Amino acid sequence: MGRMFINKLNQLYKPKRILYYTEVSEEDIHAFYKGKVPQCIEEYTNAFGTYDYPGVFFIQDLQKEVIGIEYRPNDTRIQYPTQLKSIELDEAFFYSIEIDDDVEINFPFIKNLFSQIAKEDNAHRPYSDLCIKEDAKVISVFHSYKKNRILHEWKLYEDRAVHVVNDNFKNFEKEVLFKSAFTDVITGEYNWNHLEAFLEVPADKNITDYAFAHFDIKQFRVINEAYGHIAANKVLKNVVDAMEKADFVYASARCHNDNFAMLLKDMPQEELTQKLQDFFEQLSVLEEDPFYKVYYKCGVVPMQRAMLSGNRVADVAKVAQSLCTNRKGTEIIFYTDKMHDDISWGNYIKAYVETAIEQDEFLVYL
């Protein structure tokens, strides 16, 4: 077995629930880690009212490992298992990871693994903060297609969500409100609302003219699903760091998802192309897998058209960006007036065709 890859999935909440379980041997547990579920548990997979798939549970109150499945309690619509033992589990937060099922799992291994994770990731979230719960009452393992998903109990030590869901706006200071309005919670970068102010009145920041770029990350969903959201967020943060350090960027923003925008210093197209190529090349390495190359799709609006487009320049940049393909490699496409004319003509044709069909004026010659 090579280097173990840990896919840090997410942090999640489970409410109070009932674990229906069966006592098993050590051989049964090893078989579960390879995908074999005891029949008495497997028959309840995806049953109405279950909170998760069948799993191995390390329960502090039981002082042993069992295999079971979690149910919502006190629901008359649910057909609860009658031949299984049960125990009530309190509501809790969990940190979830995924590893290959050829990694040998046991209780000390899991404790050590999450001890290391806790040193690397403080589980800071937009509206709450978690930390590892050393005396975890529940640790669980779930198997799915050559992977084992492990949930270790963590504890909530700061809850800001309560002020949001209850509309307690008086609990937020002005700086917090400003950041909420104009910054991205994941990367800390300014968002589109902030960048739009530069486009409306660039002179407020002593910017006389500018070119504009809008780009996204090719196959970003693959990174998110294959390597986990923490790895994907790291890619986003690396992009933000690079934009902030770039000497040819006036201002920048993470617009949404994996989409970014930049106000650029004007320069000859060849020079700007090289600057952008170098910029994206330094962002092409995925730290979790050096063999995976990260590529980008970028639409650039030259200075003249950018100035004429004003705060609608992103729409223009997206036109150029839409002409990028999904082939391997970073693509940088500059907007031209011909693109605008072609798109306008295409839209006119499409609109006319629909009207012609409605009015029985559409003829096809063979």
C-alpha positions as a Python dict, from the first residue, in 0.01 Angstrom:
ca = {
    (1, 'M'): (0, 0, 0),
    (2, 'G'): (129, 347, -92),
    (3, 'R'): (86, 675, 90),
    (4, 'M'): (-254, 696, 259),
    (5, 'F'): (-476, 965, 110),
    (6, 'I'): (-723, 1126, 350),
    (7, 'N'): (-1024, 1290, 189),
    (8, 'K'): (-1146, 1543, 444),
    (9, 'L'): (-1515, 1551, 357),
    (10, 'N'): (-1698, 1789, 591),
    (11, 'Q'): (-1829, 1864, 936),
    (12, 'L'): (-2188, 1765, 1002),
    (13, 'Y'): (-2461, 1756, 1263),
    (14, 'K'): (-2663, 1453, 1372),
    (15, 'P'): (-2968, 1502, 1596),
    (16, 'K'): (-3076, 1277, 1880),
    (17, 'R'): (-3130, 932, 1732),
    (18, 'I'): (-3166, 563, 1809),
    (19, 'L'): (-2897, 317, 1707),
    (20, 'Y'): (-3031, -29, 1633),
    (21, 'Y'): (-2740, -269, 1645),
    (22, 'T'): (-2618, -625, 1661),
    (23, 'E'): (-2320, -755, 1854),
    (24, 'V'): (-2052, -893, 1625),
    (25, 'S'): (-1716, -1066, 1624),
    (26, 'E'): (-1384, -913, 1523),
    (27, 'E'): (-1406, -1111, 1198),
    (28, 'D'): (-1748, -956, 1125),
    (29, 'I'): (-1602, -608, 1171),
    (30, 'H'): (-1307, -676, 940),
    (31, 'A'): (-1553, -814, 683),
    (32, 'F'): (-1765, -496, 717),
    (33, 'Y'): (-1462, -280, 636),
    (34, 'K'): (-1443, -469, 306),
    (35, 'G'): (-1810, -414, 229),
    (36, 'K'): (-1990, -715, 386),
    (37, 'V'): (-2282, -608, 607),
    (38, 'P'): (-2463, -854, 837),
    (39, 'Q'): (-2799, -946, 682),
    (40, 'C'): (-2991, -846, 995),
    (41, 'I'): (-2864, -487, 946),
    (42, 'E'): (-2836, -471, 568),
    (43, 'E'): (-3210, -524, 520),
    (44, 'Y'): (-3272, -181, 674),
    (45, 'T'): (-3037, 9, 440),
    (46, 'N'): (-3211, 326, 311),
    (47, 'A'): (-3526, 247, 510),
    (48, 'F'): (-3753, 544, 579),
    (49, 'G'): (-3631, 742, 880),
    (50, 'T'): (-3268, 622, 877),
    (51, 'Y'): (-3003, 890, 921),
    (52, 'D'): (-2712, 708, 759),
    (53, 'Y'): (-2604, 378, 611),
    (54, 'P'): (-2512, 73, 821),
    (55, 'G'): (-2189, 129, 1010),
    (56, 'V'): (-1946, 9, 1272),
    (57, 'F'): (-1997, 211, 1591),
    (58, 'F'): (-1751, 263, 1875),
    (59, 'I'): (-1995, 350, 2156),
    (60, 'Q'): (-1845, 472, 2482),
    (61, 'D'): (-2146, 361, 2688),
    (62, 'L'): (-2131, 9, 2542),
    (63, 'Q'): (-1753, -22, 2577),
    (64, 'K'): (-1740, -225, 2255),
    (65, 'E'): (-1780, -209, 1879),
    (66, 'V'): (-2114, -297, 1723),
    (67, 'I'): (-2265, -286, 1374),
    (68, 'G'): (-2588, -94, 1342),
    (69, 'I'): (-2800, 171, 1174),
    (70, 'E'): (-2935, 504, 1308),
    (71, 'Y'): (-3303, 601, 1309),
    (72, 'R'): (-3506, 913, 1382),
    (73, 'P'): (-3685, 847, 1714),
    (74, 'N'): (-4054, 868, 1803),
    (75, 'D'): (-4201, 862, 1453),
    (76, 'T'): (-4514, 648, 1414),
    (77, 'R'): (-4460, 627, 1038),
    (78, 'I'): (-4131, 438, 1082),
    (79, 'Q'): (-4116, 60, 1100),
    (80, 'Y'): (-3840, 17, 1354),
    (81, 'P'): (-3635, -306, 1369),
    (82, 'T'): (-3784, -536, 1631),
    (83, 'Q'): (-3516, -806, 1654),
    (84, 'L'): (-3221, -571, 1717),
    (85, 'K'): (-3089, -414, 2036),
    (86, 'S'): (-3101, -36, 2060),
    (87, 'I'): (-2941, 258, 2237),
    (88, 'E'): (-3028, 628, 2229),
    (89, 'L'): (-2753, 860, 2101),
    (90, 'D'): (-2743, 1230, 2186),
    (91, 'E'): (-2723, 1501, 1924),
    (92, 'A'): (-2364, 1567, 1818),
    (93, 'F'): (-2133, 1721, 1560),
    (94, 'F'): (-1892, 1508, 1360),
    (95, 'Y'): (-1584, 1555, 1144),
    (96, 'S'): (-1607, 1327, 841),
    (97, 'I'): (-1320, 1184, 637),
    (98, 'E'): (-1280, 911, 376),
    (99, 'I'): (-993, 666, 321),
    (100, 'D'): (-935, 361, 101),
    (101, 'D'): (-1069, 35, 241),
    (102, 'D'): (-728, -135, 216),
    (103, 'V'): (-616, 69, 518),
    (104, 'E'): (-645, -134, 837),
    (105, 'I'): (-881, 36, 1082),
    (106, 'N'): (-904, 4, 1458),
    (107, 'F'): (-992, 233, 1747),
    (108, 'P'): (-633, 351, 1827),
    (109, 'F'): (-572, 417, 1457),
    (110, 'I'): (-880, 639, 1435),
    (111, 'K'): (-795, 832, 1751),
    (112, 'N'): (-442, 899, 1628),
    (113, 'L'): (-564, 994, 1281),
    (114, 'F'): (-808, 1256, 1409),
    (115, 'S'): (-557, 1383, 1661),
    (116, 'Q'): (-335, 1474, 1365),
    (117, 'I'): (-627, 1623, 1170),
    (118, 'A'): (-717, 1843, 1466),
    (119, 'K'): (-368, 1995, 1455),
    (120, 'E'): (-403, 2079, 1084),
    (121, 'D'): (-767, 2187, 1061),
    (122, 'N'): (-948, 2397, 1319),
    (123, 'A'): (-1288, 2330, 1153),
    (124, 'H'): (-1362, 2701, 1127),
    (125, 'R'): (-1689, 2752, 942),
    (126, 'P'): (-1873, 3068, 835),
    (127, 'Y'): (-2114, 3062, 1129),
    (128, 'S'): (-1965, 2819, 1381),
    (129, 'D'): (-1641, 2669, 1507),
    (130, 'L'): (-1570, 2312, 1612),
    (131, 'C'): (-1285, 2135, 1788),
    (132, 'I'): (-1211, 1769, 1846),
    (133, 'K'): (-1391, 1601, 2134),
    (134, 'E'): (-1125, 1403, 2315),
    (135, 'D'): (-1376, 1191, 2510),
    (136, 'A'): (-1588, 1115, 2202),
    (137, 'K'): (-1898, 913, 2291),
    (138, 'V'): (-1952, 799, 1933),
    (139, 'I'): (-1711, 716, 1651),
    (140, 'S'): (-1849, 544, 1342),
    (141, 'V'): (-1725, 390, 1016),
    (142, 'F'): (-1932, 345, 698),
    (143, 'H'): (-1826, 149, 389),
    (144, 'S'): (-1904, 245, 30),
    (145, 'Y'): (-1732, 119, -286),
    (146, 'K'): (-1371, 61, -178),
    (147, 'K'): (-1385, 351, 67),
    (148, 'N'): (-1441, 379, 440),
    (149, 'R'): (-1602, 698, 570),
    (150, 'I'): (-1508, 773, 931),
    (151, 'L'): (-1701, 1010, 1160),
    (152, 'H'): (-1533, 1128, 1481),
    (153, 'E'): (-1735, 1332, 1730),
    (154, 'W'): (-1633, 1698, 1763),
    (155, 'K'): (-1779, 1969, 1983),
    (156, 'L'): (-1926, 2308, 1904),
    (157, 'Y'): (-1742, 2583, 2093),
    (158, 'E'): (-1864, 2895, 1911),
    (159, 'D'): (-2208, 2938, 1758),
    (160, 'R'): (-2268, 3247, 1545),
    (161, 'A'): (-2541, 3079, 1342),
    (162, 'V'): (-2787, 3136, 1628),
    (163, 'H'): (-2776, 3512, 1561),
    (164, 'V'): (-2834, 3462, 1190),
    (165, 'V'): (-3125, 3219, 1206),
    (166, 'N'): (-3297, 3429, 1473),
    (167, 'D'): (-3236, 3762, 1293),
    (168, 'N'): (-3043, 3907, 1587),
    (169, 'F'): (-2878, 4179, 1378),
    (170, 'K'): (-2798, 4387, 1686),
    (171, 'N'): (-2539, 4125, 1783),
    (172, 'F'): (-2327, 4205, 1477),
    (173, 'E'): (-2075, 4489, 1471),
    (174, 'K'): (-2040, 4712, 1166),
    (175, 'E'): (-1712, 4546, 1063),
    (176, 'V'): (-1879, 4205, 1071),
    (177, 'L'): (-2166, 4333, 857),
    (178, 'F'): (-1922, 4488, 608),
    (179, 'K'): (-1732, 4163, 575),
    (180, 'S'): (-2055, 3971, 531),
    (181, 'A'): (-2160, 4203, 250),
    (182, 'F'): (-1830, 4239, 65),
    (183, 'T'): (-1609, 3937, 138),
    (184, 'D'): (-1619, 3566, 62),
    (185, 'V'): (-1648, 3353, 375),
    (186, 'I'): (-1433, 3066, 246),
    (187, 'T'): (-1129, 3251, 114),
    (188, 'G'): (-1156, 3590, 285),
    (189, 'E'): (-1127, 3751, -59),
    (190, 'Y'): (-1349, 4039, -167),
    (191, 'N'): (-1663, 3931, -354),
    (192, 'W'): (-1830, 4066, -667),
    (193, 'N'): (-2024, 4330, -469),
    (194, 'H'): (-1692, 4485, -369),
    (195, 'L'): (-1535, 4469, -715),
    (196, 'E'): (-1841, 4624, -877),
    (197, 'A'): (-1772, 4949, -688),
    (198, 'F'): (-1432, 4968, -867),
    (199, 'L'): (-1609, 4929, -1200),
    (200, 'E'): (-1861, 5201, -1124),
    (201, 'V'): (-1613, 5464, -999),
    (202, 'P'): (-1256, 5345, -1067),
    (203, 'A'): (-1117, 5696, -1002),
    (204, 'D'): (-1198, 5651, -632),
    (205, 'K'): (-897, 5417, -624),
    (206, 'N'): (-691, 5628, -869),
    (207, 'I'): (-747, 5378, -1151),
    (208, 'T'): (-764, 5554, -1486),
    (209, 'D'): (-816, 5257, -1718),
    (210, 'Y'): (-803, 4879, -1702),
    (211, 'A'): (-845, 4550, -1881),
    (212, 'F'): (-1064, 4281, -1728),
    (213, 'A'): (-1049, 3903, -1684),
    (214, 'H'): (-1304, 3650, -1570),
    (215, 'F'): (-1198, 3288, -1518),
    (216, 'D'): (-1293, 2960, -1359),
    (217, 'I'): (-1124, 2631, -1274),
    (218, 'K'): (-1170, 2346, -1519),
    (219, 'Q'): (-1331, 2037, -1370),
    (220, 'F'): (-1343, 2195, -1026),
    (221, 'R'): (-1619, 1954, -928),
    (222, 'V'): (-1376, 1666, -982),
    (223, 'I'): (-1135, 1818, -729),
    (224, 'N'): (-1420, 1868, -484),
    (225, 'E'): (-1554, 1515, -513),
    (226, 'A'): (-1229, 1321, -553),
    (227, 'Y'): (-1007, 1509, -307),
    (228, 'G'): (-1263, 1665, -72),
    (229, 'H'): (-1389, 2014, -5),
    (230, 'I'): (-1091, 2106, 213),
    (231, 'A'): (-850, 2037, -74),
    (232, 'A'): (-1084, 2223, -310),
    (233, 'N'): (-1103, 2521, -74),
    (234, 'K'): (-724, 2524, -60),
    (235, 'V'): (-719, 2560, -440),
    (236, 'L'): (-957, 2855, -411),
    (237, 'K'): (-740, 3018, -144),
    (238, 'N'): (-427, 2968, -354),
    (239, 'V'): (-597, 3154, -639),
    (240, 'V'): (-689, 3438, -404),
    (241, 'D'): (-334, 3461, -268),
    (242, 'A'): (-194, 3473, -622),
    (243, 'M'): (-435, 3749, -727),
    (244, 'E'): (-341, 3958, -424),
    (245, 'K'): (31, 3920, -496),
    (246, 'A'): (17, 3973, -873),
    (247, 'D'): (177, 4303, -975),
    (248, 'F'): (-51, 4347, -1276),
    (249, 'V'): (-382, 4320, -1084),
    (250, 'Y'): (-555, 4636, -958),
    (251, 'A'): (-838, 4457, -778),
    (252, 'S'): (-991, 4111, -770),
    (253, 'A'): (-1282, 3907, -640),
    (254, 'R'): (-1412, 3558, -595),
    (255, 'C'): (-1748, 3594, -767),
    (256, 'H'): (-1908, 3259, -679),
    (257, 'N'): (-1815, 2891, -671),
    (258, 'D'): (-1489, 2863, -871),
    (259, 'N'): (-1539, 3190, -1064),
    (260, 'F'): (-1302, 3483, -1021),
    (261, 'A'): (-1261, 3830, -1170),
    (262, 'M'): (-968, 4072, -1195),
    (263, 'L'): (-913, 4434, -1299),
    (264, 'L'): (-584, 4431, -1487),
    (265, 'K'): (-325, 4688, -1584),
    (266, 'D'): (-341, 4762, -1955),
    (267, 'M'): (-51, 4630, -2166),
    (268, 'P'): (4, 4486, -2515),
    (269, 'Q'): (-192, 4165, -2571),
    (270, 'E'): (120, 3949, -2605),
    (271, 'E'): (256, 4076, -2274),
    (272, 'L'): (-76, 4032, -2092),
    (273, 'T'): (-113, 3681, -2234),
    (274, 'Q'): (228, 3586, -2098),
    (275, 'K'): (148, 3738, -1759),
    (276, 'L'): (-171, 3535, -1737),
    (277, 'Q'): (-4, 3215, -1855),
    (278, 'D'): (261, 3251, -1585),
    (279, 'F'): (-11, 3334, -1331),
    (280, 'F'): (-211, 3021, -1408),
    (281, 'E'): (95, 2799, -1435),
    (282, 'Q'): (192, 2870, -1075),
    (283, 'L'): (-159, 2762, -976),
    (284, 'S'): (-158, 2437, -1172),
    (285, 'V'): (-28, 2205, -899),
    (286, 'L'): (-268, 2027, -665),
    (287, 'E'): (-89, 1983, -332),
    (288, 'E'): (-272, 1659, -251),
    (289, 'D'): (-176, 1496, -583),
    (290, 'P'): (126, 1627, -778),
    (291, 'F'): (16, 1421, -1080),
    (292, 'Y'): (-312, 1612, -1110),
    (293, 'K'): (-287, 1934, -1312),
    (294, 'V'): (-526, 2221, -1244),
    (295, 'Y'): (-633, 2411, -1557),
    (296, 'Y'): (-833, 2729, -1613),
    (297, 'K'): (-1075, 2889, -1860),
    (298, 'C'): (-1018, 3265, -1887),
    (299, 'G'): (-1196, 3534, -2084),
    (300, 'V'): (-1014, 3867, -2118),
    (301, 'V'): (-1163, 4202, -2220),
    (302, 'P'): (-905, 4448, -2363),
    (303, 'M'): (-890, 4793, -2212),
    (304, 'Q'): (-1098, 4981, -2470),
    (305, 'R'): (-1391, 4742, -2463),
    (306, 'A'): (-1360, 4704, -2083),
    (307, 'M'): (-1393, 5079, -2033),
    (308, 'L'): (-1687, 5097, -2270),
    (309, 'S'): (-1861, 4810, -2095),
    (310, 'G'): (-1844, 4970, -1749),
    (311, 'N'): (-1999, 4758, -1475),
    (312, 'R'): (-2132, 4513, -1740),
    (313, 'V'): (-1779, 4408, -1834),
    (314, 'A'): (-1816, 4068, -1666),
    (315, 'D'): (-2088, 3977, -1915),
    (316, 'V'): (-1849, 4059, -2198),
    (317, 'A'): (-1566, 3857, -2043),
    (318, 'K'): (-1798, 3558, -2002),
    (319, 'V'): (-1867, 3566, -2376),
    (320, 'A'): (-1498, 3508, -2445),
    (321, 'Q'): (-1473, 3258, -2161),
    (322, 'S'): (-1764, 3057, -2302),
    (323, 'L'): (-1557, 2985, -2614),
    (324, 'C'): (-1305, 2787, -2408),
    (325, 'T'): (-1332, 2411, -2437),
    (326, 'N'): (-1301, 2132, -2183),
    (327, 'R'): (-982, 1997, -2335),
    (328, 'K'): (-673, 1967, -2120),
    (329, 'G'): (-473, 2282, -2069),
    (330, 'T'): (-542, 2637, -1961),
    (331, 'E'): (-716, 2853, -2222),
    (332, 'I'): (-703, 3232, -2243),
    (333, 'I'): (-935, 3394, -2497),
    (334, 'F'): (-951, 3768, -2567),
    (335, 'Y'): (-1282, 3928, -2644),
    (336, 'T'): (-1322, 4086, -2988),
    (337, 'D'): (-1597, 4292, -3144),
    (338, 'K'): (-1646, 4010, -3395),
    (339, 'M'): (-1754, 3786, -3109),
    (340, 'H'): (-2017, 4041, -3017),
    (341, 'D'): (-2136, 4071, -3379),
    (342, 'D'): (-2148, 3693, -3426),
    (343, 'I'): (-2345, 3640, -3107),
    (344, 'S'): (-2582, 3924, -3186),
    (345, 'W'): (-2640, 3785, -3536),
    (346, 'G'): (-2689, 3435, -3398),
    (347, 'N'): (-2944, 3556, -3147),
    (348, 'Y'): (-3125, 3746, -3423),
    (349, 'I'): (-3140, 3434, -3643),
    (350, 'K'): (-3269, 3220, -3357),
    (351, 'A'): (-3536, 3475, -3272),
    (352, 'Y'): (-3637, 3513, -3638),
    (353, 'V'): (-3658, 3135, -3691),
    (354, 'E'): (-3900, 3098, -3400),
    (355, 'T'): (-4115, 3381, -3536),
    (356, 'A'): (-4101, 3242, -3891),
    (357, 'I'): (-4216, 2898, -3769),
    (358, 'E'): (-4504, 3052, -3575),
    (359, 'Q'): (-4614, 3248, -3884),
    (360, 'D'): (-4562, 2953, -4122),
    (361, 'E'): (-4287, 3143, -4305),
    (362, 'F'): (-4009, 2889, -4249),
    (363, 'L'): (-3906, 2707, -4568),
    (364, 'V'): (-3652, 2428, -4603),
    (365, 'Y'): (-3494, 2360, -4943),
    (366, 'L'): (-3351, 2013, -5004),
}
